[in-house]
PDB file of C-alpha atoms in Angstrom:
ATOM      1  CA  UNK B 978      65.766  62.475  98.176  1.00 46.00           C
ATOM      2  CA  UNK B 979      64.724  61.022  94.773  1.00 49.00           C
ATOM      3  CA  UNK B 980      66.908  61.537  91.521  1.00 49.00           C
ATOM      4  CA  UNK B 981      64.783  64.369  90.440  1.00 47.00           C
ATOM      5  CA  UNK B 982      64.766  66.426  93.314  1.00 48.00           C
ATOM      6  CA  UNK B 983      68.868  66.457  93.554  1.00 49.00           C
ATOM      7  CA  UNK B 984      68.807  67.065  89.993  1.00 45.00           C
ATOM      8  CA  UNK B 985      66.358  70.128  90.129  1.00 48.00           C
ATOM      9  CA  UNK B 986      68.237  71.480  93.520  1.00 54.00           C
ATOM     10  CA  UNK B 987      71.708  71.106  91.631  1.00 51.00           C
ATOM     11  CA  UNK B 988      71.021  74.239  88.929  1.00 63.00           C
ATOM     12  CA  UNK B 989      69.721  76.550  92.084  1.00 64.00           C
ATOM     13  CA  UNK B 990      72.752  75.644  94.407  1.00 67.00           C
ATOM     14  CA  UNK B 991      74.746  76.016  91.437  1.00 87.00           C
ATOM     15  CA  UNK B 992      72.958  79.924  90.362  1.00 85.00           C
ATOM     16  CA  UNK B 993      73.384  80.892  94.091  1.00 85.00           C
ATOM     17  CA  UNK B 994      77.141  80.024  94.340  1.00 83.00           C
ATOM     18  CA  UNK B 995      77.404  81.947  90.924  1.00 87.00           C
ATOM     19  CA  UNK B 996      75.723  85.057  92.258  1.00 90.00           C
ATOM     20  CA  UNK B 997      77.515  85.002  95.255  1.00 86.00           C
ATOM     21  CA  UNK B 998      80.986  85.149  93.557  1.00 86.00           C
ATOM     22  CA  UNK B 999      79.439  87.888  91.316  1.00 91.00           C
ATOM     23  CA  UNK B1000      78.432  89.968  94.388  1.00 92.00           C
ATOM     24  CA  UNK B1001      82.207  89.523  95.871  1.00 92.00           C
ATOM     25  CA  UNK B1002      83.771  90.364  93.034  1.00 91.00           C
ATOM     26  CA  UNK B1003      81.875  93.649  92.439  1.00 94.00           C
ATOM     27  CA  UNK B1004      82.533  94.680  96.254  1.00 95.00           C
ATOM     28  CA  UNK B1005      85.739  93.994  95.893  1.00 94.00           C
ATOM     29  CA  UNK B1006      85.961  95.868  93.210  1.00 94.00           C
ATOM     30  CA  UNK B1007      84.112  99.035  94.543  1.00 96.00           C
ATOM     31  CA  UNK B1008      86.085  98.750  97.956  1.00 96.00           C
ATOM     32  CA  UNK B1009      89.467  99.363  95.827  1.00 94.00           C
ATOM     33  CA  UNK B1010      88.382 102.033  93.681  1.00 95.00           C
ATOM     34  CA  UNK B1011      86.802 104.161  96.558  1.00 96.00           C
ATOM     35  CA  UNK B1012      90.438 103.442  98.286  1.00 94.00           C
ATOM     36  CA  UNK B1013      92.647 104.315  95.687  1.00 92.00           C
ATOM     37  CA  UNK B1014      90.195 107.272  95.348  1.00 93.00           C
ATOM     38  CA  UNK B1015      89.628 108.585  98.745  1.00 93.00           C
ATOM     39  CA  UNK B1016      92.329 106.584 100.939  1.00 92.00           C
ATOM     40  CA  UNK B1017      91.799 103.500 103.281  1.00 93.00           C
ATOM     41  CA  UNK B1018      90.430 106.152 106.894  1.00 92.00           C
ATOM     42  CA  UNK B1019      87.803 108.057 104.809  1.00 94.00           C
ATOM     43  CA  UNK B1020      86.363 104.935 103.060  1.00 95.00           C
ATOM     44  CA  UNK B1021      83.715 103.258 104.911  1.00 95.00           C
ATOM     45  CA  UNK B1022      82.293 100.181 104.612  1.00 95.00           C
ATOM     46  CA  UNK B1023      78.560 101.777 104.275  1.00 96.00           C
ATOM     47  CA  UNK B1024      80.022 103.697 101.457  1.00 96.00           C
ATOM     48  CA  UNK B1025      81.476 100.070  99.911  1.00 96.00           C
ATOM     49  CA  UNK B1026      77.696  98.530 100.106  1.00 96.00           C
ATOM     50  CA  UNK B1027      76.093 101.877  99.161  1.00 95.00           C
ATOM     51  CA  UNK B1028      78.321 101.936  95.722  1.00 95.00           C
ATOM     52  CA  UNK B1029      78.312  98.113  95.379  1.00 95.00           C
ATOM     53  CA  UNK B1030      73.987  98.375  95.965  1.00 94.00           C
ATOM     54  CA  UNK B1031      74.262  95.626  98.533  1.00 94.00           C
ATOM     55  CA  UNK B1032      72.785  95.550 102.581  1.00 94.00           C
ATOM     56  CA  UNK B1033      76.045  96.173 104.491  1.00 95.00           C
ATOM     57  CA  UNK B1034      75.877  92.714 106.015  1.00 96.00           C
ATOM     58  CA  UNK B1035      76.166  91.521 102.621  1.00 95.00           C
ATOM     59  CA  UNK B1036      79.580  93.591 102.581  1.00 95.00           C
ATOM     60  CA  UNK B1037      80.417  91.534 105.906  1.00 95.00           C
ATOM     61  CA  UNK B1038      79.065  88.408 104.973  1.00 94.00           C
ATOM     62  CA  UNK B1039      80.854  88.131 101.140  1.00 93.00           C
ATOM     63  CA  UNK B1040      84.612  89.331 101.743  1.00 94.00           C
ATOM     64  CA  UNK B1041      84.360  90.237 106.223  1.00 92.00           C
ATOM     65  CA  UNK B1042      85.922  93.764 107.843  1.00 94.00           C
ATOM     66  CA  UNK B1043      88.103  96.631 106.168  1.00 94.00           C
ATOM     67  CA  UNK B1044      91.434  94.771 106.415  1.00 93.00           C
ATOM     68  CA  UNK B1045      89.850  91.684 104.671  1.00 94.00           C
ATOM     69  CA  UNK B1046      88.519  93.654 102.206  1.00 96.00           C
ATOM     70  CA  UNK B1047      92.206  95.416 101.587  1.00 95.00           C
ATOM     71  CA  UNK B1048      93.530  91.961 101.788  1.00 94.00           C
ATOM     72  CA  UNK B1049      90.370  90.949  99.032  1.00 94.00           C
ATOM     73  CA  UNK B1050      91.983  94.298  96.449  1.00 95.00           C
ATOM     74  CA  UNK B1051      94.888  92.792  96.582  1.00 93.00           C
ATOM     75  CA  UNK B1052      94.382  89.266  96.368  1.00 92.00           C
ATOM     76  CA  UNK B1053      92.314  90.438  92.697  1.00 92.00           C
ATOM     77  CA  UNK B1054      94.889  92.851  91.462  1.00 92.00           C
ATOM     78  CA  UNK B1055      97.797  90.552  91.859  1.00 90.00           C
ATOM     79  CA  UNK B1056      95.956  87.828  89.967  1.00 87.00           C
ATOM     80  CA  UNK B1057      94.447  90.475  87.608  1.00 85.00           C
ATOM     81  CA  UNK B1058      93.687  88.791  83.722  1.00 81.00           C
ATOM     82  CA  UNK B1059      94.959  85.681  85.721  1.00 75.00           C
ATOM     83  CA  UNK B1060      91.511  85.604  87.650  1.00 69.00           C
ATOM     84  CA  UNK B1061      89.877  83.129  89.301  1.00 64.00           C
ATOM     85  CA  UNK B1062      94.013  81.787  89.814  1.00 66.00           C
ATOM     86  CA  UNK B1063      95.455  82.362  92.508  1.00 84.00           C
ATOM     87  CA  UNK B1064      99.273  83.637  92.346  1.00 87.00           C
ATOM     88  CA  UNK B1065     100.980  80.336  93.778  1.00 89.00           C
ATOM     89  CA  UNK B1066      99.015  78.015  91.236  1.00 90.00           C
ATOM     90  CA  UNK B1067      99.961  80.696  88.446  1.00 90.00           C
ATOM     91  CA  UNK B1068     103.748  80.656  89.379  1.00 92.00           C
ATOM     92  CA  UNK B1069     103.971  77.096  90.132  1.00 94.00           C
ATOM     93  CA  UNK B1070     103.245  76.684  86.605  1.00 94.00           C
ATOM     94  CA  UNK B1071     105.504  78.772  84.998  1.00 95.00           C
ATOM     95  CA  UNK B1072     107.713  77.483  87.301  1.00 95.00           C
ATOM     96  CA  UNK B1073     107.453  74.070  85.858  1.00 95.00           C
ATOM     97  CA  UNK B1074     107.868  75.655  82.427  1.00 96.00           C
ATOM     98  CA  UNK B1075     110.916  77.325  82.757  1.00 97.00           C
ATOM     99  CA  UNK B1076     113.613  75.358  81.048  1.00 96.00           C
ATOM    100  CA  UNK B1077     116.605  76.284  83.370  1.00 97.00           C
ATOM    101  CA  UNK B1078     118.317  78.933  85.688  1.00 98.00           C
ATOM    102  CA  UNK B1079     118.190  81.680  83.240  1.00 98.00           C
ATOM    103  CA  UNK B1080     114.412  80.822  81.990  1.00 98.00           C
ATOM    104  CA  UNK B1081     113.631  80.778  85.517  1.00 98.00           C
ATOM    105  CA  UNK B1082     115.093  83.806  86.415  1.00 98.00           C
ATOM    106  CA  UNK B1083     113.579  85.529  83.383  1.00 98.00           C
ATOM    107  CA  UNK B1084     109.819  84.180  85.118  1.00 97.00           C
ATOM    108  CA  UNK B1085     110.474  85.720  88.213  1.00 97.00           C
ATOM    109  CA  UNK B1086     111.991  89.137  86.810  1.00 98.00           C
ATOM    110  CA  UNK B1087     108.657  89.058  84.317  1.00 97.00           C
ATOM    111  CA  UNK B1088     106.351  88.468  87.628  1.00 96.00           C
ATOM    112  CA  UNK B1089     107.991  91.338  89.553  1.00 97.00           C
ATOM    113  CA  UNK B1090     107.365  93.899  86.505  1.00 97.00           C
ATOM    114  CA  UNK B1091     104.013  91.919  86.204  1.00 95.00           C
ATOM    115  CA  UNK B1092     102.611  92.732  89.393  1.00 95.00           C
ATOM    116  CA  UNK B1093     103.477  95.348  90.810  1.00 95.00           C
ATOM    117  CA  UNK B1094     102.375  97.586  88.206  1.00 93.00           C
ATOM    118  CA  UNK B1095      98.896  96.301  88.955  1.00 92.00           C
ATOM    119  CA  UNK B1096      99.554  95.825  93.241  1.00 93.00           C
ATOM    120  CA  UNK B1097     101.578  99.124  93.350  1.00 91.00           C
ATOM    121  CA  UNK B1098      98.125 101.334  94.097  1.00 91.00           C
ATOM    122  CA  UNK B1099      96.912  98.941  96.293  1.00 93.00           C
ATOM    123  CA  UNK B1100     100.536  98.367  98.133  1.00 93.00           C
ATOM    124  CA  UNK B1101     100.504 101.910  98.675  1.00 92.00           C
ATOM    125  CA  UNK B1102      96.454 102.297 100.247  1.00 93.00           C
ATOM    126  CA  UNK B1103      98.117  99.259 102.976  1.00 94.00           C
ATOM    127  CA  UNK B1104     100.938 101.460 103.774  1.00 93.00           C
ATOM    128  CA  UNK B1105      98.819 104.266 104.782  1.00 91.00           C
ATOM    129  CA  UNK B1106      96.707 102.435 106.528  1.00 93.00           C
ATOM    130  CA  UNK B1107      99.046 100.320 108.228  1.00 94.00           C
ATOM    131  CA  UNK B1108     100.546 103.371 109.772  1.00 93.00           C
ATOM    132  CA  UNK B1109      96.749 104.245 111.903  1.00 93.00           C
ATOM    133  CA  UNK B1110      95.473 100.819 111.441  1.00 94.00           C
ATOM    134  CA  UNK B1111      96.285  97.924 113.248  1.00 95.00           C
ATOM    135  CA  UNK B1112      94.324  95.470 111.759  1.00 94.00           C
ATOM    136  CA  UNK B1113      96.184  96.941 108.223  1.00 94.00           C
ATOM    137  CA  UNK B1114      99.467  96.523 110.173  1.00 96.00           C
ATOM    138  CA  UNK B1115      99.131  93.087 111.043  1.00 96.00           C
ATOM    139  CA  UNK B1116      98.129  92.645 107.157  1.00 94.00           C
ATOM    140  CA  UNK B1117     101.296  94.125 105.559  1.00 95.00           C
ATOM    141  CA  UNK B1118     103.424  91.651 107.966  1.00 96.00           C
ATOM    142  CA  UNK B1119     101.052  88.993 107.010  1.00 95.00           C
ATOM    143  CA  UNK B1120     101.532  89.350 103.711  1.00 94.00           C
ATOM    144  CA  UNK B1121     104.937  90.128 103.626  1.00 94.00           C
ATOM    145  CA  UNK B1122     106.156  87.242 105.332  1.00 96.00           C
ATOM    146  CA  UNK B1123     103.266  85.088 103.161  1.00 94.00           C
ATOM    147  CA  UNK B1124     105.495  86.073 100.340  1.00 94.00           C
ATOM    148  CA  UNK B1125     108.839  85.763 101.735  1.00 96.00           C
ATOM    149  CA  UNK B1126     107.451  81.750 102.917  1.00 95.00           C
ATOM    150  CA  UNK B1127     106.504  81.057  98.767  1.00 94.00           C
ATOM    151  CA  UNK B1128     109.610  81.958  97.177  1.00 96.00           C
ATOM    152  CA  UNK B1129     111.198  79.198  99.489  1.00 96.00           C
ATOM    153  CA  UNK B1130     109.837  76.751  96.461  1.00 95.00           C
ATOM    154  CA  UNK B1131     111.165  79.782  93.971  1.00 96.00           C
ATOM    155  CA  UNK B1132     114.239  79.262  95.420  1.00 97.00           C
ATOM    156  CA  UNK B1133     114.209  75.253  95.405  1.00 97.00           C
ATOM    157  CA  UNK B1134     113.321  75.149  91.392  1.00 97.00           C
ATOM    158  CA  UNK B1135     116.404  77.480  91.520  1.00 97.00           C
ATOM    159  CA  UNK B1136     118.725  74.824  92.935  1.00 97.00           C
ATOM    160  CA  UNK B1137     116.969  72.225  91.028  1.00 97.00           C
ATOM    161  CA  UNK B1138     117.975  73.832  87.687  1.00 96.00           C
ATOM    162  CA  UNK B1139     121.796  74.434  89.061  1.00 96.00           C
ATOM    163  CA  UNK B1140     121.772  77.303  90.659  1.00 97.00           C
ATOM    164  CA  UNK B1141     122.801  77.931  93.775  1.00 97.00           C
ATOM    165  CA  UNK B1142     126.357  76.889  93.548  1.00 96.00           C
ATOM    166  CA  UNK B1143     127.918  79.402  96.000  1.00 94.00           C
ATOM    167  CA  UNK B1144     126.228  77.460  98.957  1.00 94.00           C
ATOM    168  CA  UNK B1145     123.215  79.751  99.878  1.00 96.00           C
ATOM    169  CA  UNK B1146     120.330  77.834 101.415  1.00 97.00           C
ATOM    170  CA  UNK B1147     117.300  78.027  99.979  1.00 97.00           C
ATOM    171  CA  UNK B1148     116.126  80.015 103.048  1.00 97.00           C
ATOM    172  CA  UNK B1149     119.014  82.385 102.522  1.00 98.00           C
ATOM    173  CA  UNK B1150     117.947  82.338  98.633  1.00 98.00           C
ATOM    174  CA  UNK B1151     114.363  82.877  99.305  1.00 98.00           C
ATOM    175  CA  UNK B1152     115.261  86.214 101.670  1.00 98.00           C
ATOM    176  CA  UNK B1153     117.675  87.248  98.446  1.00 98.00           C
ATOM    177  CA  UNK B1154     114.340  86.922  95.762  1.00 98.00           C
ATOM    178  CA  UNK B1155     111.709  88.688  98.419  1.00 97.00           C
ATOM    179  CA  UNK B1156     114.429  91.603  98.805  1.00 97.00           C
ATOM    180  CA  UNK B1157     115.077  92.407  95.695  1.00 97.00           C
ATOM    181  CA  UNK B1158     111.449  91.551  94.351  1.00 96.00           C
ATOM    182  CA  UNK B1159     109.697  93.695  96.979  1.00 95.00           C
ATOM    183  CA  UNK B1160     106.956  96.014  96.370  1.00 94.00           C
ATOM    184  CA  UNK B1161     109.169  99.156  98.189  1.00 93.00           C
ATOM    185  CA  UNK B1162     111.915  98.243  95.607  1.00 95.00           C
ATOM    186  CA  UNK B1163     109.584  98.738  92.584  1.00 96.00           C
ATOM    187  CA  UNK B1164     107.916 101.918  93.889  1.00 93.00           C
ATOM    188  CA  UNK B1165     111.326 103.716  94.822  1.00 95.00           C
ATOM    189  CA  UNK B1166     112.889 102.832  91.550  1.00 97.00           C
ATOM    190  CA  UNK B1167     110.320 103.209  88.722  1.00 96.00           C
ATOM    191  CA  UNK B1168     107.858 105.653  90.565  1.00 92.00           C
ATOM    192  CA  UNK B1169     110.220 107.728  92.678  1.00 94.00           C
ATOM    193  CA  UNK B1170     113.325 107.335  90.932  1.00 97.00           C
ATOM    194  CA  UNK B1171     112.064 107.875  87.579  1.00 96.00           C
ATOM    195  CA  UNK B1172     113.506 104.089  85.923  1.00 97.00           C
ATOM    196  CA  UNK B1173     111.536 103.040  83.042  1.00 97.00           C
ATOM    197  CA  UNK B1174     110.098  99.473  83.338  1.00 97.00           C
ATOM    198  CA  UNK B1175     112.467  97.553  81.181  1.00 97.00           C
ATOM    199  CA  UNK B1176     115.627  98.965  83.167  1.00 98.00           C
ATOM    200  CA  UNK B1177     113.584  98.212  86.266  1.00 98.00           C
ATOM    201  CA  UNK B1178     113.433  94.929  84.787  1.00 98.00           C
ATOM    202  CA  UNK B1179     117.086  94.590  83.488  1.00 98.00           C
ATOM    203  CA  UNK B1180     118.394  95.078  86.864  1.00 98.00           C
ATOM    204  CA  UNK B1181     116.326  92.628  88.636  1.00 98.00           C
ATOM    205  CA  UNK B1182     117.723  89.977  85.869  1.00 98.00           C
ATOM    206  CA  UNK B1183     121.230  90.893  86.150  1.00 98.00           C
ATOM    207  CA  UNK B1184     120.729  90.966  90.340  1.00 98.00           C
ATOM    208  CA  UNK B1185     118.506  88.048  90.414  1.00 98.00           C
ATOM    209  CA  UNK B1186     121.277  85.645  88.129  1.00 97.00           C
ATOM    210  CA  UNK B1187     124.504  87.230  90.536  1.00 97.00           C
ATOM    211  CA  UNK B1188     122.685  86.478  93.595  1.00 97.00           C
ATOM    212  CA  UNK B1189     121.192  82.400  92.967  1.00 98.00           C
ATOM    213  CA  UNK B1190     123.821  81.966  90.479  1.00 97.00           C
TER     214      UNK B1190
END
């Protein structure tokens, strides 16, 4: 192939991967509104492509089955403004930023109030849907154990800037950050409970420091 010809082809591959993203992000996009909306049973992936203006198979082919698509909501509403980051490259940074134990305790108390008030709609839609689906099933435990695996590193910059002192592993430590950071905690205390967000997030500072000090 001459120079010319990989120069000319360059622009259209480039367009096409553009587009592609584009059409993703817009079915994603549809798929959680019409589940927030209607619920994860009565929303069907005809109604997805029929709101979205795409064939079905473009509906398969872009983000895959229901589950992915669930999966798809809330990989975009956890990275929200952050997007096209993903969560563990945004939190390895401030990771690296925070100063010491209590800077780094502040970043993960901040995260916590950060997304769940933008995951909280979608955590609930996998909890329904868990409960008839199995494919949904298998994606809360997937992603609840995906998150209890990441704060493993949360949990080494913890010992790294002193904490840890009592002798908890970092596995132990890990389990202690995914408890008291988890989605159920959030929903019970601010939306059931009736905890505004800053005491939400007071207590997860003052639980956070006692429990990696």
């Amino acid at each position: 192939m001459t120079a010319a010809a990989s120069a000319s082809r360059a622009p259209r591959t480039s367009r096409r991967a553009v587009q592609a993203a584009e059409t993703r992000e817009l079915i994603v996009a549809v798929a959680g509104r019409l589940f927030a909306e209607q619920g994860y049973v009565p929303t069907t992936i005809e109604a997805i492509a029929s709101e979205s203006g795409v064939a079905l198979q473009t509906v398969y082919n872009s983000v895959g089955n229901k589950a992915a698509l669930l999966s798809a909501v809330l990989d975009a509403a956890a990275s929200g403004p952050h997007s096209p980051s993903n969560v563990l490259e945004l939190m390895r940074k401030r990771t690296a930023e925070a100063a010491d134990f209590d800077a780094l305790i502040a970043v993960l108390a901040d995260w916590f109030v950060e997304v769940h008030r933008r995951t909280g709609p979608v955590v609930a839609v996998i909890a329904q849907a868990a409960a008839v689906d199995p494919a949904a099933e298998k994606l809360q435990t997937a992603r609840a154990l995906q998150r209890l695996e990441r704060y493993g590193e949360a949990a080494a910059a913890v010992r790294a800037r002193g904490g840890l002192t009592s002798g908890m592993s970092d596995a132990d430590a890990a389990a202690a950050i995914w408890s008291l950071g988890h989605p159920q905690a959030y929903r019970t205390l601010v939306g059931e409970a009736g905890w505004s967000v800053k005491a939400y997030r007071d207590w997860l500072v003052r639980s956070l420091g006692a429990a990696l000090a």
